[in-house]
Coordinates of C-alpha atoms and ligand atoms in Angstrom, one line a residue:
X15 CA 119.0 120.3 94.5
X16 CA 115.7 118.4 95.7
X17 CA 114.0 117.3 92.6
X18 CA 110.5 118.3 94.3
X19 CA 112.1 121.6 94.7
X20 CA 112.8 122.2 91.2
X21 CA 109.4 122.1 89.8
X22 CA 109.7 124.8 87.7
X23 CA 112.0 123.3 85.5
X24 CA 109.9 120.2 84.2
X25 CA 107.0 120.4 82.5
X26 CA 104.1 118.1 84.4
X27 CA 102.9 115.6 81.7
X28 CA 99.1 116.4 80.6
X29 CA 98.5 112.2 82.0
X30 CA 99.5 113.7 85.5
X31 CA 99.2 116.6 88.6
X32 CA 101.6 118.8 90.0
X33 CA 100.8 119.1 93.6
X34 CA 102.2 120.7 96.6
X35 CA 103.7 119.1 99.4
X36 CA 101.6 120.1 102.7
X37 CA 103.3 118.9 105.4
X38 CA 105.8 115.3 105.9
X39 CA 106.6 113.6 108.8
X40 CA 109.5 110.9 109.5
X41 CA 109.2 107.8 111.8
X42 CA 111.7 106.0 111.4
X43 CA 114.8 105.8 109.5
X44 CA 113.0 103.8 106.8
X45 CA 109.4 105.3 107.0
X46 CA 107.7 108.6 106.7
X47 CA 104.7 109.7 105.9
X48 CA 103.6 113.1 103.4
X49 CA 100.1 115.1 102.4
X50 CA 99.8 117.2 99.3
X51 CA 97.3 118.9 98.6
X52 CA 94.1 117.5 96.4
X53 CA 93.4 118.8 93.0
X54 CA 89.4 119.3 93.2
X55 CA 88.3 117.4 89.8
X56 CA 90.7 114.2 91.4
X57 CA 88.1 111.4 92.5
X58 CA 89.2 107.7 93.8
X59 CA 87.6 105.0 96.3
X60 CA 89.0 104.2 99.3
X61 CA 92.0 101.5 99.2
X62 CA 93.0 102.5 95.3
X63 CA 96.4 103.6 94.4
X64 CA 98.1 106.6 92.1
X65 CA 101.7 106.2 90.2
X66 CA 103.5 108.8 92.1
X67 CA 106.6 110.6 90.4
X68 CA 109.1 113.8 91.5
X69 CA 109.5 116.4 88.8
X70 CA 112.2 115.0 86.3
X71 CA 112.8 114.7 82.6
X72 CA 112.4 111.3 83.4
X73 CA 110.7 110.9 86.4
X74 CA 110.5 107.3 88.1
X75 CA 106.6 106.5 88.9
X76 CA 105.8 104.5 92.0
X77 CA 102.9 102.5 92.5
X78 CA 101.3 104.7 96.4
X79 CA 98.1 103.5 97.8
X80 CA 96.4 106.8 98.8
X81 CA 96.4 106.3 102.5
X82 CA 93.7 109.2 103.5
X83 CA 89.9 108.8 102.6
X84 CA 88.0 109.6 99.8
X85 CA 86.2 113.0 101.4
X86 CA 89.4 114.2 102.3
X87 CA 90.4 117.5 101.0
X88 CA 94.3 116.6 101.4
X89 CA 96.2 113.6 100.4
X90 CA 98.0 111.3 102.5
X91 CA 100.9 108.8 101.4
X92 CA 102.8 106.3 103.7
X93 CA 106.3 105.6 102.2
X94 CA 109.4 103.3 103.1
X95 CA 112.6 105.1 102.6
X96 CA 115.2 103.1 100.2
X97 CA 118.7 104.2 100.4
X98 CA 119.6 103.5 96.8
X99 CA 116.0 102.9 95.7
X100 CA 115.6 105.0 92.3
X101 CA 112.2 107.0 93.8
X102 CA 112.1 106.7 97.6
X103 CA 116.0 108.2 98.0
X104 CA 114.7 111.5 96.4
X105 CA 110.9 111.6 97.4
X106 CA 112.6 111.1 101.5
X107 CA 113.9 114.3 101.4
X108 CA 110.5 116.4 100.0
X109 CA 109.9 119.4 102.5
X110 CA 106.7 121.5 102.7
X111 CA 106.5 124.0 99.3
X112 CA 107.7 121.1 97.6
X113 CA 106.4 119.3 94.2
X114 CA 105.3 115.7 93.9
X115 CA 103.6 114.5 90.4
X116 CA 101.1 112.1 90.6
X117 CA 99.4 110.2 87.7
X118 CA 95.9 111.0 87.5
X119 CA 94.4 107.5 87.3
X120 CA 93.8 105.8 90.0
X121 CA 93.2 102.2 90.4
X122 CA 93.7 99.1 92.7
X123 CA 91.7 95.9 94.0
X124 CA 91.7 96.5 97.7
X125 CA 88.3 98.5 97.5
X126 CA 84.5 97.4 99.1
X127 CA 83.4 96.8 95.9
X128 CA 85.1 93.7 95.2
X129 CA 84.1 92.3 98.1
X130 CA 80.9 90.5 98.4
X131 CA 78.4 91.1 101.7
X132 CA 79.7 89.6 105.0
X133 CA 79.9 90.4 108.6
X134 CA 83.7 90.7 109.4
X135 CA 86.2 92.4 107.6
X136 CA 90.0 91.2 107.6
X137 CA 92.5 93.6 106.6
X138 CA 96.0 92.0 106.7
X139 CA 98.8 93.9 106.4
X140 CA 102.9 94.3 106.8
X141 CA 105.2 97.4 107.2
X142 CA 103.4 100.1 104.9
X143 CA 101.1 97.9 103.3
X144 CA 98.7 99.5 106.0
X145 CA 98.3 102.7 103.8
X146 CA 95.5 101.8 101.6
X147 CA 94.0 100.5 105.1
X148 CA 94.4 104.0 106.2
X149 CA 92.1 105.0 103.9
X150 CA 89.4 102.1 104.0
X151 CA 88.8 102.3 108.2
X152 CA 88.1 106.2 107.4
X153 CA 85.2 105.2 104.7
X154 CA 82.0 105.3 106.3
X155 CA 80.9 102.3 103.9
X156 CA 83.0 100.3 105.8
X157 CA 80.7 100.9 108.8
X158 CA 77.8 100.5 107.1
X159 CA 78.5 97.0 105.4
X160 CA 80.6 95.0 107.7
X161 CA 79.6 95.3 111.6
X162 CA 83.1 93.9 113.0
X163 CA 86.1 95.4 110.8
X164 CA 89.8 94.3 112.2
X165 CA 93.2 96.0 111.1
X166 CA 96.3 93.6 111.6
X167 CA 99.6 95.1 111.3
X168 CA 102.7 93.4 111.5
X169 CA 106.4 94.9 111.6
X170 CA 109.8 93.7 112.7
X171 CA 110.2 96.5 115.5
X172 CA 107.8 98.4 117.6
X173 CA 108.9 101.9 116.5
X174 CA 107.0 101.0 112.9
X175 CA 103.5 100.4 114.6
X176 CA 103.4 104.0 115.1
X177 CA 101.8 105.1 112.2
X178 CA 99.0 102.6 112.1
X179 CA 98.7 103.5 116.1
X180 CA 98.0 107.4 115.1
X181 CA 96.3 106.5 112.4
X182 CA 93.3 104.2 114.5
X183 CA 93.3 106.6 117.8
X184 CA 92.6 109.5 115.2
X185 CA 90.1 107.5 113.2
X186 CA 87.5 106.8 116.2
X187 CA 87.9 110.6 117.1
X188 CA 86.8 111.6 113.5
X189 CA 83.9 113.6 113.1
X190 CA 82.6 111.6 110.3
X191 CA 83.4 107.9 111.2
X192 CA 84.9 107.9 114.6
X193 CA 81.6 107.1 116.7
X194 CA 80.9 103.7 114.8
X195 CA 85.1 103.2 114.6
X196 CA 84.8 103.0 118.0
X197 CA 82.2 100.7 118.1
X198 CA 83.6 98.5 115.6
X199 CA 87.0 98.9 114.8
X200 CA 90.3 96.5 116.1
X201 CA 93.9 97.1 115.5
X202 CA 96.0 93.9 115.8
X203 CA 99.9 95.0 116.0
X204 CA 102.4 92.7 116.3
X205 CA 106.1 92.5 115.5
X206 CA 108.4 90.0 114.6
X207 CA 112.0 91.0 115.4
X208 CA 111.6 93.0 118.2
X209 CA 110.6 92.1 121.9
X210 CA 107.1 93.8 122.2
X211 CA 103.8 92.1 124.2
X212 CA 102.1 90.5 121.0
X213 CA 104.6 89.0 118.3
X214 CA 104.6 86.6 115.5
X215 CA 103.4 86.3 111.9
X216 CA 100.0 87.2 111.3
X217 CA 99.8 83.9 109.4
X218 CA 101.7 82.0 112.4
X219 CA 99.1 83.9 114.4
X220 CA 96.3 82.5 112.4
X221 CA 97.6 78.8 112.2
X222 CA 97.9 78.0 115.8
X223 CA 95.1 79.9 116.3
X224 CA 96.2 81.9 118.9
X225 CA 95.2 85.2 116.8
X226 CA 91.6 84.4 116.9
X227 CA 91.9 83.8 120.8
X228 CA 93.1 87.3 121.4
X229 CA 90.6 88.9 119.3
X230 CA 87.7 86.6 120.4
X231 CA 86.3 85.5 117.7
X232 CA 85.5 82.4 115.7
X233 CA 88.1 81.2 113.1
X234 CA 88.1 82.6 109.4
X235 CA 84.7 80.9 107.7
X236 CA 83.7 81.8 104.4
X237 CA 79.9 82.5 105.9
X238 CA 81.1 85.4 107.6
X239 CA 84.3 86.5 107.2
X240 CA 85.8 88.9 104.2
X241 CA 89.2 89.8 103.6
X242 CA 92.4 92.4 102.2
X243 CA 95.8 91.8 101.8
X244 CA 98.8 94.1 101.4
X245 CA 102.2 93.4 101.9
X246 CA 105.5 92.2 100.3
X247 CA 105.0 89.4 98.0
X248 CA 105.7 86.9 100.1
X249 CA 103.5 88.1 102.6
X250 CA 100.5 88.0 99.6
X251 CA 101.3 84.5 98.7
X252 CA 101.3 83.0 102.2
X253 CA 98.0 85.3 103.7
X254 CA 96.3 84.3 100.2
X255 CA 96.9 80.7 100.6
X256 CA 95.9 80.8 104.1
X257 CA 92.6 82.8 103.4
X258 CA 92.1 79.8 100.9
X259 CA 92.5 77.1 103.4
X260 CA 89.6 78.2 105.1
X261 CA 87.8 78.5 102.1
X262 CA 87.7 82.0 101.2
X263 CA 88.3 82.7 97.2
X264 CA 90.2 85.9 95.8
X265 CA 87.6 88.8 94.2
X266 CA 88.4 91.6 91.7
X267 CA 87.0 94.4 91.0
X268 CA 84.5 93.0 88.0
X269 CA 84.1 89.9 89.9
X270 CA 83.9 90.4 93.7
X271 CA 84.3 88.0 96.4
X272 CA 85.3 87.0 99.5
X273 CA 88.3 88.3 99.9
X274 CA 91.2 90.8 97.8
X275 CA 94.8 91.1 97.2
X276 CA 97.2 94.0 96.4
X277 CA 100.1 93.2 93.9
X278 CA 100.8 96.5 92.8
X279 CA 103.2 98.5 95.2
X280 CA 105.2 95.1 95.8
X281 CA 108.5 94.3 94.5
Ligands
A2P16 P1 109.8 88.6 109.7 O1 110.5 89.6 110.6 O2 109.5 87.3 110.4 O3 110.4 88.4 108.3 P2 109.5 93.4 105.7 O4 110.0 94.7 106.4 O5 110.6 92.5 105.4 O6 108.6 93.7 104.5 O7 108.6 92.7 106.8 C1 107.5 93.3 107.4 C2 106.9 92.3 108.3 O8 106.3 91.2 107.5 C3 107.8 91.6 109.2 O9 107.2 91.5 110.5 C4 108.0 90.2 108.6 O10 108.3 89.2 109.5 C5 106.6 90.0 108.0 N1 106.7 89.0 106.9 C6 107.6 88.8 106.0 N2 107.4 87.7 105.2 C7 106.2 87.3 105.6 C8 105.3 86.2 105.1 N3 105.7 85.4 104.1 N4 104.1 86.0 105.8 C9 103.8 86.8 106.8 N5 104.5 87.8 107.3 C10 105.7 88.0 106.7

């Protein structure tokens, strides 16, 4: 039996919302994406994430950046698929009609507000640490306080830059934000492992350089430039410490900055 199938069983804890599973869709063998629907007293910013759980007696909880925007009347999720991981080798085989529990607090760092006025904005990330970015570059805020805003993306093989691939074609033919998307949004894929036309580390990229030279534009100065970073933890450390070599200094939420890190959904 599906644990999101079996709903009826559990009793949803009064800290979280039952919701439906709307629709799911697989990429790869180790990612996939899902929407469920949006329970209409639920309000979060942009780039924040929810504990997700299946219906249990014990359910697991997850750290999920929300990967759809804040006006959205659905939400969407971006998930890696872990053979024996004690969450993702259950939640992988939700279908539509399904239950998924979600804790109904959100929270997270990776939000406009804990970034302090600039003219570029950075957003750094690996594998599905692009999901709260899914959700920022669909913000209209974005558009209205940075006037150049870049999404890097960086995976081992070219079959996982779909999703952020979709995600920026449908985001500068949205009816809300898609006119100044396409003005001033940039995706930056690369990947790693397999043989594609851009590869390399986005902080390989950065160090010699070359990364500015394909995007045009001047390297990383604290004048100008802001920054958000999700990823594994190793990914964090290194994009932190190179954001701090050109003297950029990490923001939170009640003391914003120039740029932010994500630490939750790592690990
Ligand atoms: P690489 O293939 O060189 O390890 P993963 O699936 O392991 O989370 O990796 C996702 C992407 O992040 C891969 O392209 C990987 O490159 C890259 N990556 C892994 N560690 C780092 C790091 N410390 N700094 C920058 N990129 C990293």
């Amino acid at each position: 039996v599906r644990a999101g199938s079996a709903a009826q069983e559990f009793e949803c804890p009064a800290s979280a919302f039952a919701e439906t599973v709307l629709s799911v869709k697989h990429y790869t063998d180790r990612l996939f994406k899902f929407r469920l629907s949006r329970p209409p007293s639920f309000r979060f910013r942009s780039g924040e994430f929810v504990m997700i759980g299946l219906p249990g007696e014990k359910p697991v909880w997850r750290a999920y950046s929300i990967a759809s925007p804040s006006w959205d009347e659905e939400l969407e999720f971006y998930s890696i698929k872990v053979p024996d991981g004690p969450l993702t080798s259950e939640l992988q085989k939700i279908q539509v009609g399904d239950t998924v529990w979600f804790r109904k607090k959100p929270t997270g760092t990776l939000v406009l507000d804990a970034l302090i006025p600039g003219k570029r904005l950075w957003m750094f990330s690996t594998g599905t640490g692009i999901a709260p970015f899914a959700s920022v570059i669909r913000d209209p805020e974005t558009y209205e306080k940075f006037e150049d805003v870049i999404l890097l993306h960086t995976c081992r093989d070219a079959a996982e830059l779909t999703y952020g691939q979709e995600l920026v074609e449908a985001t500068r033919g949205d009816e809300l934000v898609g006119e100044e998307a396409s003005k001033k949004l940039r995706l930056f894929s690369s990947t790693t492992r397999e043989t594609t036309d851009v590869m390399g580390r986005q902080t390989d990229l950065m160090a010699s350089g070359k990364l500015f030279e394909m995007l045009g534009v001047p390297p990383i100065d604290p004048a100008t430039d802001r920054g958000m970073i999700c990823g594994s933890m190793a990914m964090l450390k290194d994009t932190k410490a190179a954001l701090e070599g050109y003297g950029l200094t990490e923001g939170a939420n009640n003391r914003p900055a120039e740029f932010v890190v994500e630490r939750a959904f790592v690990g």
